[in-house]
PDB file of C-alpha atoms and ligand atoms in Angstrom:
ATOM      1  CA  UNK S   1       0.167   3.863  17.492  1.00 57.00           C
ATOM      2  CA  UNK S   2       0.949   0.557  15.571  1.00 55.00           C
ATOM      3  CA  UNK S   3       2.986  -0.755  12.781  1.00 53.00           C
ATOM      4  CA  UNK S   4       0.842  -3.694  11.927  1.00 65.00           C
ATOM      5  CA  UNK S   5      -2.487  -3.600  11.472  1.00 77.00           C
ATOM      6  CA  UNK S   6      -5.191  -5.559  10.178  1.00 84.00           C
ATOM      7  CA  UNK S   7      -8.618  -4.068   8.972  1.00 90.00           C
ATOM      8  CA  UNK S   8     -11.471  -6.933   8.751  1.00 91.00           C
ATOM      9  CA  UNK S   9     -14.154  -5.770   6.024  1.00 92.00           C
ATOM     10  CA  UNK S  10     -17.766  -7.422   6.168  1.00 93.00           C
ATOM     11  CA  UNK S  11     -20.123  -7.405   3.292  1.00 92.00           C
ATOM     12  CA  UNK S  12     -22.044  -4.385   4.694  1.00 95.00           C
ATOM     13  CA  UNK S  13     -19.134  -1.992   5.031  1.00 97.00           C
ATOM     14  CA  UNK S  14     -18.339   1.262   3.425  1.00 98.00           C
ATOM     15  CA  UNK S  15     -15.022   2.798   3.280  1.00 98.00           C
ATOM     16  CA  UNK S  16     -14.207   6.259   2.515  1.00 98.00           C
ATOM     17  CA  UNK S  17     -10.262   7.393   1.957  1.00 98.00           C
ATOM     18  CA  UNK S  18      -8.928  10.139   1.940  1.00 99.00           C
ATOM     19  CA  UNK S  19      -5.609  11.122   0.651  1.00 98.00           C
ATOM     20  CA  UNK S  20      -2.615  13.465   0.600  1.00 98.00           C
ATOM     21  CA  UNK S  21       0.545  14.094  -1.168  1.00 97.00           C
ATOM     22  CA  UNK S  22       2.404  11.034   1.159  1.00 98.00           C
ATOM     23  CA  UNK S  23       0.884   8.508  -1.105  1.00 98.00           C
ATOM     24  CA  UNK S  24       2.721  10.030  -4.347  1.00 98.00           C
ATOM     25  CA  UNK S  25       5.869  10.385  -2.184  1.00 97.00           C
ATOM     26  CA  UNK S  26       7.116   6.775  -3.198  1.00 98.00           C
ATOM     27  CA  UNK S  27       6.242   7.480  -6.562  1.00 98.00           C
ATOM     28  CA  UNK S  28       8.878  10.503  -6.442  1.00 96.00           C
ATOM     29  CA  UNK S  29       5.872  13.337  -6.006  1.00 95.00           C
ATOM     30  CA  UNK S  30       7.647  16.000  -3.270  1.00 91.00           C
ATOM     31  CA  UNK S  31       5.198  16.562  -0.373  1.00 93.00           C
ATOM     32  CA  UNK S  32       4.392  20.115   0.495  1.00 89.00           C
ATOM     33  CA  UNK S  33       5.517  20.080   3.968  1.00 85.00           C
ATOM     34  CA  UNK S  34       8.261  19.386   6.293  1.00 74.00           C
ATOM     35  CA  UNK S  35      10.508  17.155   4.092  1.00 76.00           C
ATOM     36  CA  UNK S  36      13.814  19.239   2.333  1.00 73.00           C
ATOM     37  CA  UNK S  37      12.089  19.356  -0.957  1.00 74.00           C
ATOM     38  CA  UNK S  38       8.638  20.201   0.085  1.00 79.00           C
ATOM     39  CA  UNK S  39       7.021  22.463  -2.244  1.00 79.00           C
ATOM     40  CA  UNK S  40       6.135  24.765   0.669  1.00 76.00           C
ATOM     41  CA  UNK S  41       9.345  24.831   1.975  1.00 74.00           C
ATOM     42  CA  UNK S  42      10.663  26.270  -1.532  1.00 77.00           C
ATOM     43  CA  UNK S  43       7.849  28.424  -2.428  1.00 81.00           C
ATOM     44  CA  UNK S  44       5.733  30.845  -1.230  1.00 86.00           C
ATOM     45  CA  UNK S  45       2.186  29.671  -1.198  1.00 87.00           C
ATOM     46  CA  UNK S  46       1.039  33.071  -1.727  1.00 87.00           C
ATOM     47  CA  UNK S  47       2.667  33.349  -4.756  1.00 91.00           C
ATOM     48  CA  UNK S  48       1.763  30.355  -6.574  1.00 91.00           C
ATOM     49  CA  UNK S  49      -1.554  28.868  -5.431  1.00 94.00           C
ATOM     50  CA  UNK S  50      -3.030  32.019  -4.634  1.00 95.00           C
ATOM     51  CA  UNK S  51      -5.807  34.066  -6.768  1.00 96.00           C
ATOM     52  CA  UNK S  52      -3.947  37.132  -6.032  1.00 96.00           C
ATOM     53  CA  UNK S  53      -0.636  35.200  -6.321  1.00 96.00           C
ATOM     54  CA  UNK S  54      -2.018  34.433 -10.047  1.00 97.00           C
ATOM     55  CA  UNK S  55      -3.442  38.094 -10.471  1.00 96.00           C
ATOM     56  CA  UNK S  56       0.151  39.223 -10.022  1.00 95.00           C
ATOM     57  CA  UNK S  57       2.112  37.022 -11.894  1.00 95.00           C
ATOM     58  CA  UNK S  58       0.677  34.344 -13.945  1.00 97.00           C
ATOM     59  CA  UNK S  59       3.605  33.611 -15.896  1.00 96.00           C
ATOM     60  CA  UNK S  60       5.449  32.375 -12.507  1.00 94.00           C
ATOM     61  CA  UNK S  61       2.260  30.542 -11.775  1.00 96.00           C
ATOM     62  CA  UNK S  62       2.125  28.557 -15.072  1.00 97.00           C
ATOM     63  CA  UNK S  63       5.758  28.179 -14.463  1.00 94.00           C
ATOM     64  CA  UNK S  64       5.435  26.400 -10.876  1.00 94.00           C
ATOM     65  CA  UNK S  65       2.233  24.463 -12.259  1.00 96.00           C
ATOM     66  CA  UNK S  66       4.226  23.397 -15.506  1.00 96.00           C
ATOM     67  CA  UNK S  67       6.796  21.772 -13.667  1.00 94.00           C
ATOM     68  CA  UNK S  68       4.670  19.989 -11.665  1.00 95.00           C
ATOM     69  CA  UNK S  69       3.097  18.615 -14.795  1.00 97.00           C
ATOM     70  CA  UNK S  70       6.236  17.582 -16.047  1.00 96.00           C
ATOM     71  CA  UNK S  71       6.803  15.571 -12.829  1.00 95.00           C
ATOM     72  CA  UNK S  72       3.702  14.205 -12.241  1.00 97.00           C
ATOM     73  CA  UNK S  73       3.785  12.957 -16.206  1.00 96.00           C
ATOM     74  CA  UNK S  74       6.882  11.230 -15.318  1.00 97.00           C
ATOM     75  CA  UNK S  75       6.282   9.165 -12.379  1.00 98.00           C
ATOM     76  CA  UNK S  76       4.104   5.707 -12.047  1.00 98.00           C
ATOM     77  CA  UNK S  77       1.851   4.830  -9.492  1.00 98.00           C
ATOM     78  CA  UNK S  78       2.953   2.924  -6.369  1.00 98.00           C
ATOM     79  CA  UNK S  79       1.625  -0.137  -4.577  1.00 98.00           C
ATOM     80  CA  UNK S  80      -0.362   2.473  -2.175  1.00 98.00           C
ATOM     81  CA  UNK S  81      -2.211   3.356  -5.313  1.00 98.00           C
ATOM     82  CA  UNK S  82      -2.851   0.361  -6.483  1.00 98.00           C
ATOM     83  CA  UNK S  83      -4.315  -1.221  -3.419  1.00 98.00           C
ATOM     84  CA  UNK S  84      -6.942   1.094  -3.209  1.00 98.00           C
ATOM     85  CA  UNK S  85      -7.714   0.500  -6.642  1.00 98.00           C
ATOM     86  CA  UNK S  86      -7.871  -3.215  -6.026  1.00 98.00           C
ATOM     87  CA  UNK S  87     -10.323  -2.408  -2.695  1.00 98.00           C
ATOM     88  CA  UNK S  88     -12.513  -0.685  -5.040  1.00 98.00           C
ATOM     89  CA  UNK S  89     -12.940  -3.182  -7.086  1.00 97.00           C
ATOM     90  CA  UNK S  90     -14.032  -5.535  -4.008  1.00 96.00           C
ATOM     91  CA  UNK S  91     -16.627  -2.815  -2.587  1.00 97.00           C
ATOM     92  CA  UNK S  92     -17.523  -1.324  -5.568  1.00 97.00           C
ATOM     93  CA  UNK S  93     -20.245   1.152  -4.540  1.00 97.00           C
ATOM     94  CA  UNK S  94     -19.521   0.834  -1.060  1.00 98.00           C
ATOM     95  CA  UNK S  95     -16.164   2.709  -1.712  1.00 98.00           C
ATOM     96  CA  UNK S  96     -15.105   6.316  -2.285  1.00 98.00           C
ATOM     97  CA  UNK S  97     -11.848   7.861  -2.699  1.00 99.00           C
ATOM     98  CA  UNK S  98     -11.157  11.552  -2.046  1.00 98.00           C
ATOM     99  CA  UNK S  99      -7.958  12.563  -2.719  1.00 98.00           C
ATOM    100  CA  UNK S 100      -5.851  16.248  -1.664  1.00 98.00           C
ATOM    101  CA  UNK S 101      -3.316  15.142  -4.690  1.00 98.00           C
ATOM    102  CA  UNK S 102      -3.673  16.757  -8.080  1.00 98.00           C
ATOM    103  CA  UNK S 103      -1.199  14.307  -9.621  1.00 98.00           C
ATOM    104  CA  UNK S 104      -3.677  12.043 -11.441  1.00 98.00           C
ATOM    105  CA  UNK S 105      -1.849   8.490  -9.846  1.00 98.00           C
ATOM    106  CA  UNK S 106      -5.365   7.076  -8.502  1.00 98.00           C
ATOM    107  CA  UNK S 107      -6.905   7.200 -11.867  1.00 98.00           C
ATOM    108  CA  UNK S 108      -3.805   5.959 -13.555  1.00 98.00           C
ATOM    109  CA  UNK S 109      -3.917   3.136 -11.136  1.00 98.00           C
ATOM    110  CA  UNK S 110      -7.517   1.962 -12.138  1.00 98.00           C
ATOM    111  CA  UNK S 111      -9.563   3.635  -9.364  1.00 98.00           C
ATOM    112  CA  UNK S 112     -12.732   5.386 -10.339  1.00 98.00           C
ATOM    113  CA  UNK S 113     -14.740   6.517  -7.998  1.00 98.00           C
ATOM    114  CA  UNK S 114     -12.426   9.375  -7.335  1.00 98.00           C
ATOM    115  CA  UNK S 115     -13.315  12.974  -6.115  1.00 98.00           C
ATOM    116  CA  UNK S 116     -10.279  15.251  -6.698  1.00 98.00           C
ATOM    117  CA  UNK S 117     -11.189  17.971  -4.058  1.00 98.00           C
ATOM    118  CA  UNK S 118      -8.100  19.936  -4.764  1.00 98.00           C
ATOM    119  CA  UNK S 119      -8.478  20.014  -8.636  1.00 98.00           C
ATOM    120  CA  UNK S 120      -6.381  18.046 -11.143  1.00 98.00           C
ATOM    121  CA  UNK S 121      -3.001  19.516 -12.452  1.00 98.00           C
ATOM    122  CA  UNK S 122      -4.210  17.961 -16.569  1.00 98.00           C
ATOM    123  CA  UNK S 123      -6.565  20.135 -16.273  1.00 98.00           C
ATOM    124  CA  UNK S 124      -7.029  23.929 -17.419  1.00 98.00           C
ATOM    125  CA  UNK S 125     -10.033  26.285 -17.285  1.00 98.00           C
ATOM    126  CA  UNK S 126     -10.880  29.763 -18.108  1.00 98.00           C
ATOM    127  CA  UNK S 127     -10.586  32.418 -15.475  1.00 97.00           C
ATOM    128  CA  UNK S 128     -13.457  34.732 -17.375  1.00 97.00           C
ATOM    129  CA  UNK S 129     -15.654  32.183 -19.512  1.00 96.00           C
ATOM    130  CA  UNK S 130     -17.912  29.421 -18.055  1.00 94.00           C
ATOM    131  CA  UNK S 131     -16.310  26.497 -20.418  1.00 95.00           C
ATOM    132  CA  UNK S 132     -15.751  23.402 -18.686  1.00 96.00           C
ATOM    133  CA  UNK S 133     -12.245  22.672 -17.275  1.00 97.00           C
ATOM    134  CA  UNK S 134     -10.303  20.781 -20.113  1.00 97.00           C
ATOM    135  CA  UNK S 135      -7.413  18.217 -20.247  1.00 97.00           C
ATOM    136  CA  UNK S 136      -4.629  19.983 -20.801  1.00 97.00           C
ATOM    137  CA  UNK S 137      -0.905  18.253 -20.525  1.00 97.00           C
ATOM    138  CA  UNK S 138       1.162  21.067 -21.797  1.00 97.00           C
ATOM    139  CA  UNK S 139       4.137  21.946 -19.958  1.00 96.00           C
ATOM    140  CA  UNK S 140       4.391  25.844 -21.119  1.00 95.00           C
ATOM    141  CA  UNK S 141       7.601  27.446 -21.791  1.00 93.00           C
ATOM    142  CA  UNK S 142       8.740  29.797 -19.031  1.00 89.00           C
ATOM    143  CA  UNK S 143       7.448  33.341 -19.083  1.00 90.00           C
ATOM    144  CA  UNK S 144       4.263  31.630 -21.482  1.00 93.00           C
ATOM    145  CA  UNK S 145       0.718  32.323 -20.086  1.00 96.00           C
ATOM    146  CA  UNK S 146      -1.854  30.334 -22.325  1.00 97.00           C
ATOM    147  CA  UNK S 147      -4.857  33.018 -23.378  1.00 97.00           C
ATOM    148  CA  UNK S 148      -8.218  31.375 -23.778  1.00 98.00           C
ATOM    149  CA  UNK S 149      -9.430  30.609 -27.385  1.00 96.00           C
ATOM    150  CA  UNK S 150     -12.979  30.572 -27.045  1.00 96.00           C
ATOM    151  CA  UNK S 151     -12.979  34.410 -25.439  1.00 97.00           C
ATOM    152  CA  UNK S 152     -10.389  35.529 -28.159  1.00 97.00           C
ATOM    153  CA  UNK S 153     -13.162  34.279 -31.156  1.00 96.00           C
ATOM    154  CA  UNK S 154     -15.315  36.766 -29.035  1.00 95.00           C
ATOM    155  CA  UNK S 155     -12.813  39.852 -29.223  1.00 96.00           C
ATOM    156  CA  UNK S 156     -12.066  39.336 -25.571  1.00 95.00           C
ATOM    157  CA  UNK S 157      -8.693  38.355 -23.709  1.00 95.00           C
ATOM    158  CA  UNK S 158      -8.898  36.192 -21.123  1.00 97.00           C
ATOM    159  CA  UNK S 159      -5.709  34.059 -19.340  1.00 98.00           C
ATOM    160  CA  UNK S 160      -6.258  30.490 -18.709  1.00 98.00           C
ATOM    161  CA  UNK S 161      -5.591  29.023 -15.104  1.00 98.00           C
ATOM    162  CA  UNK S 162      -4.807  25.674 -13.773  1.00 98.00           C
ATOM    163  CA  UNK S 163      -7.871  23.855 -12.507  1.00 98.00           C
ATOM    164  CA  UNK S 164      -6.428  23.590  -8.910  1.00 98.00           C
ATOM    165  CA  UNK S 165      -8.344  24.858  -5.614  1.00 98.00           C
ATOM    166  CA  UNK S 166      -5.674  27.638  -4.633  1.00 97.00           C
ATOM    167  CA  UNK S 167      -5.545  28.752  -0.929  1.00 94.00           C
ATOM    168  CA  UNK S 168      -8.600  31.385  -0.588  1.00 94.00           C
ATOM    169  CA  UNK S 169     -10.653  29.533  -2.763  1.00 96.00           C
ATOM    170  CA  UNK S 170     -13.759  27.324  -2.002  1.00 96.00           C
ATOM    171  CA  UNK S 171     -13.960  23.534  -2.451  1.00 97.00           C
ATOM    172  CA  UNK S 172     -16.505  22.205  -4.825  1.00 97.00           C
ATOM    173  CA  UNK S 173     -19.484  22.089  -3.215  1.00 97.00           C
ATOM    174  CA  UNK S 174     -21.051  19.132  -5.325  1.00 98.00           C
ATOM    175  CA  UNK S 175     -17.830  17.272  -4.016  1.00 98.00           C
ATOM    176  CA  UNK S 176     -18.481  17.632  -0.389  1.00 98.00           C
ATOM    177  CA  UNK S 177     -22.061  16.992  -0.892  1.00 98.00           C
ATOM    178  CA  UNK S 178     -21.501  13.510  -2.103  1.00 98.00           C
ATOM    179  CA  UNK S 179     -18.695  12.670   0.571  1.00 98.00           C
ATOM    180  CA  UNK S 180     -20.997  13.479   3.350  1.00 97.00           C
ATOM    181  CA  UNK S 181     -23.771  11.807   1.862  1.00 98.00           C
ATOM    182  CA  UNK S 182     -21.604   8.625   1.157  1.00 98.00           C
ATOM    183  CA  UNK S 183     -20.613   8.442   4.800  1.00 98.00           C
ATOM    184  CA  UNK S 184     -24.578   9.691   5.952  1.00 97.00           C
ATOM    185  CA  UNK S 185     -25.930   6.543   3.789  1.00 97.00           C
ATOM    186  CA  UNK S 186     -23.104   3.877   5.470  1.00 97.00           C
ATOM    187  CA  UNK S 187     -24.661   1.872   8.071  1.00 95.00           C
ATOM    188  CA  UNK S 188     -21.346   0.951   8.733  1.00 96.00           C
ATOM    189  CA  UNK S 189     -18.408   3.007   7.806  1.00 98.00           C
ATOM    190  CA  UNK S 190     -14.670   2.653   7.906  1.00 98.00           C
ATOM    191  CA  UNK S 191     -12.875   6.149   7.150  1.00 98.00           C
ATOM    192  CA  UNK S 192      -8.698   5.901   6.352  1.00 98.00           C
ATOM    193  CA  UNK S 193      -6.939   8.890   6.015  1.00 98.00           C
ATOM    194  CA  UNK S 194      -3.285   8.435   3.798  1.00 98.00           C
ATOM    195  CA  UNK S 195      -0.112  10.370   3.732  1.00 98.00           C
ATOM    196  CA  UNK S 196      -1.550  13.505   4.793  1.00 98.00           C
ATOM    197  CA  UNK S 197      -0.743  16.106   7.496  1.00 97.00           C
ATOM    198  CA  UNK S 198      -3.905  16.817   8.167  1.00 97.00           C
ATOM    199  CA  UNK S 199      -3.551  20.642   8.192  1.00 95.00           C
ATOM    200  CA  UNK S 200      -5.514  21.954   5.292  1.00 95.00           C
ATOM    201  CA  UNK S 201      -9.318  22.303   5.652  1.00 95.00           C
ATOM    202  CA  UNK S 202     -11.839  21.353   5.321  1.00 96.00           C
ATOM    203  CA  UNK S 203     -10.320  17.722   4.442  1.00 98.00           C
ATOM    204  CA  UNK S 204      -8.928  17.754   7.814  1.00 98.00           C
ATOM    205  CA  UNK S 205     -11.971  17.898   9.182  1.00 98.00           C
ATOM    206  CA  UNK S 206     -13.244  14.257   7.297  1.00 98.00           C
ATOM    207  CA  UNK S 207     -12.290  12.320  10.220  1.00 98.00           C
ATOM    208  CA  UNK S 208     -14.386  14.463  12.514  1.00 98.00           C
ATOM    209  CA  UNK S 209     -17.316  14.246  10.193  1.00 98.00           C
ATOM    210  CA  UNK S 210     -16.810  10.300   9.765  1.00 98.00           C
ATOM    211  CA  UNK S 211     -16.799   9.592  13.959  1.00 98.00           C
ATOM    212  CA  UNK S 212     -19.926  11.658  14.186  1.00 97.00           C
ATOM    213  CA  UNK S 213     -21.464   8.957  11.770  1.00 97.00           C
ATOM    214  CA  UNK S 214     -20.000   6.364  13.908  1.00 97.00           C
ATOM    215  CA  UNK S 215     -16.841   5.376  12.051  1.00 98.00           C
ATOM    216  CA  UNK S 216     -13.747   3.439  12.624  1.00 97.00           C
ATOM    217  CA  UNK S 217     -11.059   5.763  11.820  1.00 98.00           C
ATOM    218  CA  UNK S 218      -7.208   4.848  11.201  1.00 98.00           C
ATOM    219  CA  UNK S 219      -4.593   6.868   9.923  1.00 98.00           C
ATOM    220  CA  UNK S 220      -1.876   6.009   7.900  1.00 98.00           C
ATOM    221  CA  UNK S 221       1.065   8.220   7.805  1.00 98.00           C
ATOM    222  CA  UNK S 222       4.643   8.249   8.154  1.00 97.00           C
ATOM    223  CA  UNK S 223       4.570  11.003  11.064  1.00 96.00           C
ATOM    224  CA  UNK S 224       2.310  12.605  13.293  1.00 96.00           C
ATOM    225  CA  UNK S 225      -0.861  14.330  11.553  1.00 97.00           C
ATOM    226  CA  UNK S 226      -1.854  17.501  13.126  1.00 97.00           C
ATOM    227  CA  UNK S 227      -5.123  16.097  13.432  1.00 98.00           C
ATOM    228  CA  UNK S 228      -3.580  12.750  14.051  1.00 98.00           C
ATOM    229  CA  UNK S 229      -5.843  12.716  17.884  1.00 97.00           C
ATOM    230  CA  UNK S 230      -8.824  12.188  16.129  1.00 98.00           C
ATOM    231  CA  UNK S 231      -8.123   9.140  14.939  1.00 98.00           C
ATOM    232  CA  UNK S 232      -8.946   5.784  16.987  1.00 97.00           C
ATOM    233  CA  UNK S 233      -5.634   4.139  14.877  1.00 97.00           C
ATOM    234  CA  UNK S 234      -2.264   5.110  13.652  1.00 97.00           C
ATOM    235  CA  UNK S 235      -0.429   2.955  11.445  1.00 97.00           C
ATOM    236  CA  UNK S 236       3.038   4.712  11.063  1.00 97.00           C
ATOM    237  CA  UNK S 237       4.725   3.731   8.318  1.00 97.00           C
ATOM    238  CA  UNK S 238       4.616   4.515   4.220  1.00 98.00           C
ATOM    239  CA  UNK S 239       1.420   4.375   2.474  1.00 98.00           C
ATOM    240  CA  UNK S 240       2.613   1.738  -0.497  1.00 98.00           C
ATOM    241  CA  UNK S 241       3.897  -0.732   2.346  1.00 97.00           C
ATOM    242  CA  UNK S 242       0.582  -0.512   4.573  1.00 97.00           C
ATOM    243  CA  UNK S 243      -1.984  -0.456   2.340  1.00 97.00           C
ATOM    244  CA  UNK S 244      -1.484  -3.552   0.519  1.00 97.00           C
ATOM    245  CA  UNK S 245      -1.404  -5.826   3.343  1.00 95.00           C
ATOM    246  CA  UNK S 246      -4.231  -3.936   5.532  1.00 96.00           C
ATOM    247  CA  UNK S 247      -7.466  -5.290   4.313  1.00 94.00           C
ATOM    248  CA  UNK S 248      -9.145  -8.865   4.803  1.00 92.00           C
ATOM    249  CA  UNK S 249     -12.334  -9.386   4.076  1.00 91.00           C
ATOM    250  CA  UNK S 250     -15.172 -11.971   5.946  1.00 88.00           C
ATOM    251  CA  UNK S 251     -16.581 -13.924   3.939  1.00 70.00           C
TER     252      UNK S 251
HETATM  253  P1  LIG L   1       1.730  17.054   3.103  1.00 57.49           P
HETATM  254  O1  LIG L   1       3.261  17.583   2.644  1.00 57.49           O
HETATM  255  O2  LIG L   1       1.192  18.382   4.312  1.00 57.49           O
HETATM  256  O3  LIG L   1       1.865  16.092   4.484  1.00 57.49           O
HETATM  257  C1  LIG L   1       2.369  15.037   3.514  1.00 57.49           C
HETATM  258  C2  LIG L   1       1.913  13.820   4.811  1.00 57.49           C
HETATM  259  O4  LIG L   1       2.367  12.642   4.318  1.00 57.49           O
HETATM  260  C3  LIG L   1       2.929  14.448   5.909  1.00 57.49           C
HETATM  261  O5  LIG L   1       2.465  14.208   7.017  1.00 57.49           O
HETATM  262  C4  LIG L   1       4.322  13.204   5.678  1.00 57.49           C
HETATM  263  O6  LIG L   1       4.831  12.558   6.872  1.00 57.49           O
HETATM  264  C5  LIG L   1       3.515  12.035   4.978  1.00 57.49           C
HETATM  265  N1  LIG L   1       4.018  11.132   4.530  1.00 57.49           N
HETATM  266  C6  LIG L   1       5.109  11.394   3.738  1.00 57.49           C
HETATM  267  N2  LIG L   1       5.412  10.314   2.760  1.00 57.49           N
HETATM  268  C7  LIG L   1       4.783   9.110   3.234  1.00 57.49           C
HETATM  269  C8  LIG L   1       4.501   7.719   2.607  1.00 57.49           C
HETATM  270  N3  LIG L   1       5.676   7.307   1.647  1.00 57.49           N
HETATM  271  N4  LIG L   1       3.172   7.125   3.110  1.00 57.49           N
HETATM  272  C9  LIG L   1       3.010   7.676   4.539  1.00 57.49           C
HETATM  273  N5  LIG L   1       2.731   9.029   4.638  1.00 57.49           N
HETATM  274  C10 LIG L   1       3.824   9.925   4.200  1.00 57.49           C
HETATM  275  O7  LIG L   1       0.499  17.056   2.274  1.00 57.49           O
HETATM  276  P2  LIG L   1      -0.882  17.180   2.440  1.00 57.49           P
HETATM  277  O8  LIG L   1      -1.483  17.198   3.386  1.00 57.49           O
HETATM  278  O9  LIG L   1      -1.449  16.256   1.056  1.00 57.49           O
HETATM  279  O10 LIG L   1      -2.883  22.199  -1.081  1.00 57.49           O
HETATM  280  O11 LIG L   1      -1.399  18.752   1.719  1.00 57.49           O
HETATM  281  C11 LIG L   1      -2.614  18.983   1.796  1.00 57.49           C
HETATM  282  C12 LIG L   1      -2.715  20.243   1.085  1.00 57.49           C
HETATM  283  O12 LIG L   1      -1.684  21.199   1.153  1.00 57.49           O
HETATM  284  C13 LIG L   1      -2.526  19.765  -0.593  1.00 57.49           C
HETATM  285  O13 LIG L   1      -3.156  19.284  -1.135  1.00 57.49           O
HETATM  286  C14 LIG L   1      -2.068  21.065  -1.002  1.00 57.49           C
HETATM  287  C15 LIG L   1      -1.346  21.571  -0.157  1.00 57.49           C
HETATM  288  O14 LIG L   1      -1.042  22.645   0.295  1.00 57.49           O
HETATM  289  C16 LIG L   1      -3.494  22.750  -2.173  1.00 57.49           C
HETATM  290  O15 LIG L   1      -2.183  22.913  -3.032  1.00 57.49           O
HETATM  291  C17 LIG L   1      -4.692  23.254  -2.474  1.00 57.49           C
END
């Protein structure tokens, strides 16, 4: 573990960053675990973040995600988000950001090469038809469960659901493919995980995948992560304080 660390990036290096809830904590978005306002301290995962929970009580699930929408819409990106957007500007296609966060703050900070592996709070999709997930900033009223307008036109009743990957659901295979192709194409790879407890798979395995490709691996986290021993370096601290000063560039 270390508190000050500089990462020297040369003109060949590829950087893959994985972010989690801790990166948005300094913006005021609650994390999931191990803090008094942690979302999973106050809600049962299976009630609000599983297909079974949605089947049982869709209004409760929509209330949970509507509250999170309202919260995410009321906050702004912090220096950690901006530092990653700046790094992308320098590296271009040699940069990729995989985020478990669904709050959209990376994009709002200017990041473009972002893969939202757990979905996006501000997108909604139909539980029945194959229309594309669409932008939706609606904060639904308590007990309101939106229905699909397109299905209604065809005489079907179908509920809309948040475009979030719930427990028990698979991640988008094209996302995972893009991430592993990025790693395999890199002649020199740095993998950075920031603000994530390393408790949820497959994201928690990215560090192992990266190491198989010979990556240098760095964890930036306030507390020990479940997969922390897999990293070469752990910088203990806040991502909004560590990330802006982390990178130096070789000429
Ligand atoms: P967690 O809540 O599990 O972990 C957040 C981590 O961030 C903790 O290890 C904290 O120590 C650390 N942390 C908090 N504030 C920080 C800061 N300012 N700087 C750096 N680190 C900080 O969140 P995730 O690991 O993102 O999935 O959770 C992974 C997934 O579990 C989420 O995407 C979500 C959840 O269930 C779904 O909803 C599908």
